[in-house]
């Protein structure tokens, strides 16, 4: 079943989560009971809504949002491709695909090849469909990391006179962002980093810089992102990511890794017969096309990059290796910088709804000691996104597949965005400098409370 279909089915059970949370609980009694046992060691009372059930329900989607999400599917991409074959060449759409680096390990495992070859095969497949340019989003992630580093330093330095400066929460996970805006509101939203996610920065790069470079009208560019996560579809249709100047959405369609692989299966495409084509480069053929990754355990490594940068910038300390201390579980860990017995920095990585539950509970009580928290809604991080890690037979995360993807991802060499010459070139040629108004507009956004929904008996 498509994700849109799943949303529709859930909405039949829960039209409005402020009125019918208990109805959803009773309709899904078995699942809720099992989840409650996992989270708290006991079942929730019938009148209480488990936080994880709220987070996994899209019942609060507006009709407009549902309509926009309904266009985030393979059928829509195939419609654009079909029109290109029928209409006059002057009306053709230029299809551009951007692939998240966390999607590539999925294809490496499925294809039975290394991650570099998987990227080439995927590029070959997408271009055989009629896609003209295929990028990976590591470059955009580099922008997001650098901007997040800069913002953390600014927040840290004003922490004594700005109550909302710290802790800073990372902003790349749309599931976490939506929950923060819709449920947590002003408790959390002022603390969220304003740096755009890699997906949306890539959207700006494609529709603004690359389109101008290629002399394309942005309206004629149809930008598809391949991502490990269904929530990225909802991020793409956010109102602030429609560029009124260019009269174009920055990301037109998000497809999950699983949807792309399903299309290959539908078309009975074998990996062996696919051409191996190099990924395209935003700056053209002269740019270095070697696949790299950022630091971290399978996501974009915001915590590690910001931690090392802050240690150097604020305290003059070089941190080469980061040691994680596991707290509740592997998905709730912290990192501490100490000097002469004094704690200088304390960061945490909080993945998955159960751990988000704990984090928010502590924040409500004013007991969050961290300067920065990297928050991701998927347990295990982005590699475990339900758009690629879920077993078709059980509907649960395939742990064996995730482990293989982690191994493939870690095989890539680590690259620091600070030393990436392409980023430095783009800061000057595209954004007119790192401190420019252009950089502030295209690399940042704002998150705010939206029609707050607080189920009446939330179980924390």
XYZ file of C-alpha atoms in Angstrom:
460
model
C 0.000 0.000 0.000
C 1.288 3.491 -0.848
C 1.975 5.903 1.984
C -0.881 8.087 0.780
C -3.154 5.048 1.019
C -1.898 4.379 4.518
C -2.631 7.976 5.508
C -6.132 7.660 4.102
C -6.750 4.434 5.983
C -5.519 5.962 9.225
C -7.772 8.993 8.700
C -10.808 6.716 8.409
C -10.034 5.696 11.967
C -8.954 9.085 13.272
C -10.436 12.140 11.587
C -9.360 14.539 14.301
C -6.882 13.561 16.965
C -8.243 16.000 19.542
C -11.658 14.343 19.363
C -10.995 10.763 18.374
C -7.666 9.771 19.877
C -9.425 7.232 22.052
C -11.238 5.879 19.005
C -7.891 5.308 17.312
C -6.636 3.626 20.451
C -9.583 1.229 20.500
C -9.488 0.627 16.740
C -5.818 -0.286 17.052
C -6.024 -1.769 20.505
C -3.586 -4.624 19.950
C -0.849 -2.476 18.452
C -1.276 0.220 21.082
C -1.133 -2.352 23.855
C 2.026 -3.891 22.462
C 3.640 -0.472 22.025
C 2.737 0.525 25.549
C 4.344 -2.593 26.949
C 7.518 -1.819 25.034
C 7.643 1.799 26.178
C 6.593 1.639 29.763
C 6.634 -2.030 30.690
C 2.863 -1.960 31.070
C -0.246 -1.248 29.024
C -1.682 2.231 28.997
C -5.078 2.878 30.455
C -7.931 3.054 27.963
C -8.382 6.802 28.442
C -4.755 7.603 27.694
C -3.071 8.138 24.355
C 0.444 6.833 23.981
C 2.740 9.523 22.582
C 4.164 7.161 19.950
C 0.632 6.523 18.649
C 0.145 10.266 18.240
C 3.447 10.649 16.431
C 2.688 7.849 13.980
C -0.795 9.183 13.137
C -1.310 11.672 10.315
C -4.924 12.354 11.295
C -4.197 16.068 11.686
C -3.314 16.512 8.017
C -5.429 19.154 6.323
C -7.265 18.398 3.095
C -4.850 20.712 1.273
C -1.864 18.822 2.685
C -3.445 15.522 1.704
C -3.934 16.783 -1.843
C -0.316 17.905 -2.087
C 0.996 14.649 -0.654
C -1.174 12.686 -3.071
C 0.992 14.138 -5.845
C 4.163 12.774 -4.228
C 4.167 9.400 -5.981
C 5.487 7.382 -8.881
C 2.347 7.978 -10.947
C 2.984 11.723 -10.909
C 6.598 11.289 -12.054
C 5.511 8.878 -14.785
C 2.863 11.396 -15.878
C 5.560 14.063 -16.329
C 7.768 11.615 -18.214
C 4.867 10.620 -20.487
C 4.052 14.251 -21.248
C 7.666 14.820 -22.259
C 7.274 12.101 -24.883
C 4.038 13.552 -26.265
C 4.269 17.330 -26.091
C 6.290 19.825 -28.101
C 9.935 19.970 -27.042
C 9.523 23.593 -25.950
C 7.064 22.409 -23.291
C 9.259 19.610 -21.954
C 10.088 19.433 -18.261
C 13.739 18.990 -17.344
C 13.781 16.160 -14.810
C 16.413 16.385 -12.080
C 16.803 13.712 -9.399
C 18.672 14.227 -6.123
C 19.503 11.090 -4.141
C 20.010 11.204 -0.368
C 23.258 9.493 0.677
C 21.276 7.354 3.163
C 19.327 5.875 0.233
C 22.407 4.635 -1.588
C 23.237 1.849 0.922
C 19.741 0.430 0.346
C 20.444 0.063 -3.371
C 23.934 -1.311 -2.683
C 22.419 -4.121 -0.593
C 19.561 -4.793 -3.022
C 21.880 -4.763 -6.056
C 24.588 -6.818 -4.346
C 27.316 -4.317 -5.268
C 29.403 -1.720 -3.447
C 27.886 1.679 -2.778
C 29.759 3.486 -5.567
C 28.610 0.973 -8.169
C 25.080 1.128 -6.755
C 25.048 4.896 -7.267
C 26.164 4.435 -10.875
C 23.539 1.766 -11.534
C 20.805 3.868 -9.948
C 21.888 6.826 -12.057
C 21.736 4.610 -15.140
C 18.211 3.484 -14.270
C 16.892 6.979 -13.595
C 18.357 8.300 -16.841
C 16.849 5.377 -18.745
C 13.457 6.659 -17.552
C 14.103 10.131 -18.939
C 15.710 11.899 -15.975
C 18.373 14.239 -17.346
C 20.480 15.012 -14.265
C 21.140 12.904 -11.164
C 22.888 14.372 -8.108
C 23.490 13.182 -4.586
C 22.608 15.543 -1.741
C 25.875 15.325 0.229
C 26.828 18.797 -1.004
C 23.582 20.258 0.322
C 24.123 18.449 3.630
C 27.489 20.176 3.842
C 25.758 23.561 3.661
C 23.302 22.502 6.351
C 26.086 21.314 8.670
C 28.146 24.490 8.247
C 25.135 26.712 8.876
C 24.152 24.625 11.922
C 27.677 24.928 13.312
C 27.614 28.687 12.919
C 24.195 28.988 14.539
C 25.199 26.833 17.514
C 28.176 29.097 18.251
C 25.896 32.150 18.108
C 23.332 30.532 20.408
C 25.989 29.399 22.871
C 27.420 32.899 23.145
C 24.035 34.465 23.919
C 22.865 31.695 26.280
C 23.031 33.908 29.392
C 20.602 36.519 28.091
C 18.398 34.394 25.789
C 16.351 31.693 27.502
C 15.584 30.062 24.158
C 19.166 29.876 22.917
C 19.929 26.453 24.370
C 19.447 23.606 24.053
C 19.529 23.748 20.264
C 17.621 20.973 18.494
C 18.634 19.837 15.018
C 16.128 20.478 12.250
C 16.735 17.936 9.481
C 14.014 15.433 10.516
C 10.539 16.442 9.234
C 8.727 14.014 11.552
C 10.292 15.698 14.578
C 9.638 19.171 13.145
C 5.966 18.474 12.492
C 5.446 17.074 15.976
C 7.241 20.047 17.517
C 5.114 22.574 15.654
C 1.760 20.813 16.016
C 1.980 19.461 19.565
C 4.885 20.889 21.546
C 4.695 24.434 20.239
C 6.587 27.212 21.995
C 8.156 24.771 24.445
C 10.408 23.573 21.642
C 10.120 25.599 18.425
C 12.355 28.536 19.524
C 15.099 26.003 20.220
C 15.054 24.425 16.744
C 18.013 25.245 14.521
C 16.941 27.438 11.604
C 19.276 25.803 9.062
C 17.297 24.145 6.298
C 17.490 20.406 5.851
C 19.773 18.971 3.140
C 16.705 18.161 1.036
C 15.459 21.725 0.944
C 18.896 23.256 0.423
C 19.278 20.871 -2.512
C 15.963 22.190 -3.778
C 17.353 25.736 -3.742
C 20.555 24.618 -5.415
C 18.668 22.920 -8.243
C 15.927 25.473 -8.826
C 18.059 28.570 -8.297
C 21.776 28.070 -8.943
C 21.763 25.056 -11.276
C 18.782 26.285 -13.313
C 20.493 29.631 -13.903
C 23.764 27.904 -14.738
C 22.025 25.735 -17.354
C 19.782 28.618 -18.528
C 16.626 26.701 -17.553
C 13.424 28.399 -16.480
C 12.853 27.028 -12.934
C 9.207 26.368 -13.851
C 10.411 23.891 -16.444
C 12.570 21.974 -13.956
C 10.861 19.043 -12.235
C 12.922 18.120 -9.184
C 12.597 14.646 -7.644
C 14.285 13.640 -4.393
C 14.962 9.992 -3.538
C 14.875 9.624 0.255
C 14.730 6.869 2.891
C 11.797 8.488 4.709
C 8.097 9.053 3.918
C 8.032 12.202 6.062
C 10.217 13.942 3.497
C 7.141 14.107 1.252
C 5.405 16.305 3.805
C 8.474 18.506 4.160
C 8.564 19.138 0.415
C 5.039 20.595 0.375
C 5.541 23.040 3.263
C 4.327 26.503 2.292
C 7.660 28.214 2.953
C 9.409 25.952 0.445
C 7.412 27.336 -2.447
C 9.533 30.037 -4.072
C 7.154 32.813 -5.109
C 9.903 34.634 -7.004
C 10.720 31.599 -9.137
C 7.043 30.508 -9.085
C 8.201 27.003 -8.364
C 8.317 24.488 -5.536
C 11.909 23.714 -4.566
C 11.245 19.955 -4.475
C 8.398 18.830 -6.728
C 8.227 15.206 -5.669
C 9.804 12.921 -3.058
C 10.030 9.195 -3.749
C 11.317 6.721 -1.214
C 14.107 4.272 -1.973
C 11.531 1.489 -1.737
C 9.277 3.144 -4.311
C 12.144 3.410 -6.802
C 13.109 -0.221 -6.233
C 9.469 -1.263 -6.637
C 9.414 0.554 -9.999
C 12.485 -1.411 -11.080
C 10.747 -4.635 -10.113
C 7.595 -3.600 -11.986
C 9.626 -3.004 -15.114
C 11.566 -6.231 -14.595
C 14.876 -4.378 -14.775
C 17.935 -6.454 -13.912
C 20.946 -4.780 -12.351
C 23.293 -6.452 -14.831
C 21.649 -4.835 -17.845
C 21.728 -1.332 -16.395
C 24.341 1.119 -17.629
C 26.739 2.396 -14.961
C 26.687 6.167 -15.282
C 28.490 8.684 -13.049
C 26.436 11.010 -10.923
C 26.245 14.576 -12.193
C 27.985 17.435 -10.388
C 26.373 20.786 -9.597
C 29.461 22.661 -10.820
C 29.822 20.534 -13.928
C 32.167 17.855 -15.185
C 35.318 19.372 -13.742
C 34.151 18.854 -10.139
C 35.290 15.919 -8.030
C 32.699 13.149 -8.339
C 33.982 10.841 -5.589
C 31.239 9.636 -3.244
C 31.852 10.620 0.374
C 29.876 10.752 3.596
C 29.809 12.931 6.651
C 30.570 11.738 10.150
C 27.892 9.985 12.184
C 26.159 6.657 12.540
C 24.110 6.608 9.372
C 22.533 10.053 9.358
C 24.195 13.326 8.362
C 26.372 13.523 11.483
C 25.189 16.924 12.692
C 26.045 16.124 16.314
C 29.626 15.063 15.611
C 30.408 17.924 13.241
C 28.934 20.583 15.533
C 30.594 19.068 18.613
C 34.072 19.119 17.091
C 33.588 22.575 15.629
C 32.325 23.996 18.945
C 35.168 22.407 20.927
C 37.680 24.155 18.674
C 35.857 27.456 18.219
C 34.788 27.961 21.822
C 37.539 26.267 23.818
C 40.465 25.794 21.431
C 40.305 22.009 21.816
C 40.856 19.558 18.964
C 38.565 16.549 19.239
C 39.522 13.686 16.955
C 37.422 10.855 18.314
C 33.985 11.114 19.897
C 32.959 8.661 22.605
C 29.250 8.037 23.036
C 27.809 7.131 26.411
C 24.709 4.976 26.054
C 21.913 5.962 28.449
C 18.502 4.313 28.043
C 19.401 2.427 24.861
C 21.509 2.668 21.711
C 19.225 5.429 20.437
C 19.655 7.667 23.487
C 23.318 8.552 23.866
C 25.281 11.529 25.053
C 28.662 13.057 24.352
C 30.554 15.234 26.821
C 33.560 17.535 26.515
C 35.439 17.972 29.781
C 38.544 19.869 30.860
C 40.082 19.701 34.325
C 36.945 18.070 35.694
C 34.653 20.769 34.273
C 31.951 19.892 31.743
C 32.284 22.274 28.815
C 29.838 20.759 26.350
C 27.129 18.135 26.699
C 25.328 16.876 23.572
C 22.809 14.074 23.081
C 21.568 11.935 20.197
C 17.903 11.052 20.643
C 16.381 8.760 18.027
C 12.928 7.181 17.948
C 9.594 8.119 19.484
C 10.175 6.396 22.813
C 13.292 8.457 23.433
C 11.668 11.665 22.157
C 9.000 10.935 24.765
C 11.643 10.908 27.504
C 13.361 14.047 26.166
C 10.146 16.085 26.103
C 9.159 14.872 29.557
C 12.498 16.095 30.927
C 12.193 19.394 29.109
C 8.763 20.054 30.597
C 10.338 19.620 34.019
C 13.314 21.810 33.131
C 15.762 18.936 33.381
C 17.533 18.955 30.007
C 21.250 19.476 30.640
C 22.266 19.393 26.994
C 23.581 22.208 24.839
C 22.539 20.420 21.641
C 20.273 17.469 20.869
C 20.269 15.678 17.529
C 16.671 14.462 17.220
C 15.504 11.920 14.639
C 12.104 10.237 14.670
C 13.320 6.909 13.263
C 15.022 4.527 15.728
C 18.504 3.923 14.400
C 18.524 7.164 12.408
C 17.928 7.899 8.740
C 19.162 4.562 7.389
C 16.236 2.983 9.244
C 13.669 5.184 7.501
C 10.433 3.325 6.840
C 10.691 4.115 3.147
C 13.476 1.563 2.798
C 14.055 -0.425 5.991
C 10.584 -1.877 6.494
C 10.073 -5.548 5.667
C 7.331 -6.128 3.094
C 6.278 -9.327 4.847
C 6.226 -8.279 8.518
C 5.781 -4.513 8.246
C 8.568 -4.102 10.787
C 12.095 -2.792 10.385
C 14.330 -5.455 8.827
C 17.264 -5.423 11.249
C 19.459 -7.536 8.977
C 18.917 -5.117 6.093
C 19.674 -2.134 8.340
C 22.939 -3.723 9.505
C 24.006 -4.346 5.909
C 23.130 -0.753 5.011
C 25.171 0.552 7.944
C 28.167 -1.490 6.785
C 27.814 -0.160 3.239
C 27.421 3.445 4.417
C 30.476 3.254 6.681
C 32.581 2.030 3.762
C 32.486 5.531 2.250
C 35.340 7.911 3.126
C 34.507 10.752 5.529
C 34.748 14.294 4.187
C 34.587 17.487 6.236
C 32.393 20.216 4.727
C 34.821 22.856 6.020
C 37.439 21.731 3.513
C 35.121 21.131 0.555
C 36.238 23.554 -2.193
C 32.890 23.256 -4.007
C 31.062 24.612 -0.957
C 33.445 27.562 -0.736
C 32.958 28.285 -4.446
C 29.169 28.155 -4.116
C 29.165 30.418 -1.074
C 30.841 33.062 -3.232
C 29.377 32.466 -6.692
C 25.822 31.570 -5.638
C 25.281 33.194 -2.242
C 27.635 36.206 -2.403
C 29.384 35.208 0.802
C 28.724 33.246 3.995
C 27.210 36.211 5.870
C 25.113 37.545 3.002
C 21.365 38.143 3.007
C 21.142 35.603 0.204
C 22.721 32.922 2.398
C 20.364 33.750 5.249
C 17.326 33.497 2.972
C 18.180 30.365 0.991
C 19.882 28.314 3.697
C 17.570 29.056 6.636
C 13.909 28.950 7.590
C 11.803 29.435 10.715
C 9.704 26.975 12.675
C 6.677 28.072 14.684
C 3.701 26.736 16.586
C 0.843 25.652 14.307
C -2.704 24.967 15.477
C -1.439 23.132 18.523
C -2.992 19.725 19.067
C -2.669 18.310 22.538
C -4.628 15.109 23.066
C -6.434 15.348 26.399
C -4.814 12.359 28.103
C -1.283 12.222 26.730
C 0.777 9.555 28.437
C 4.372 10.726 28.922
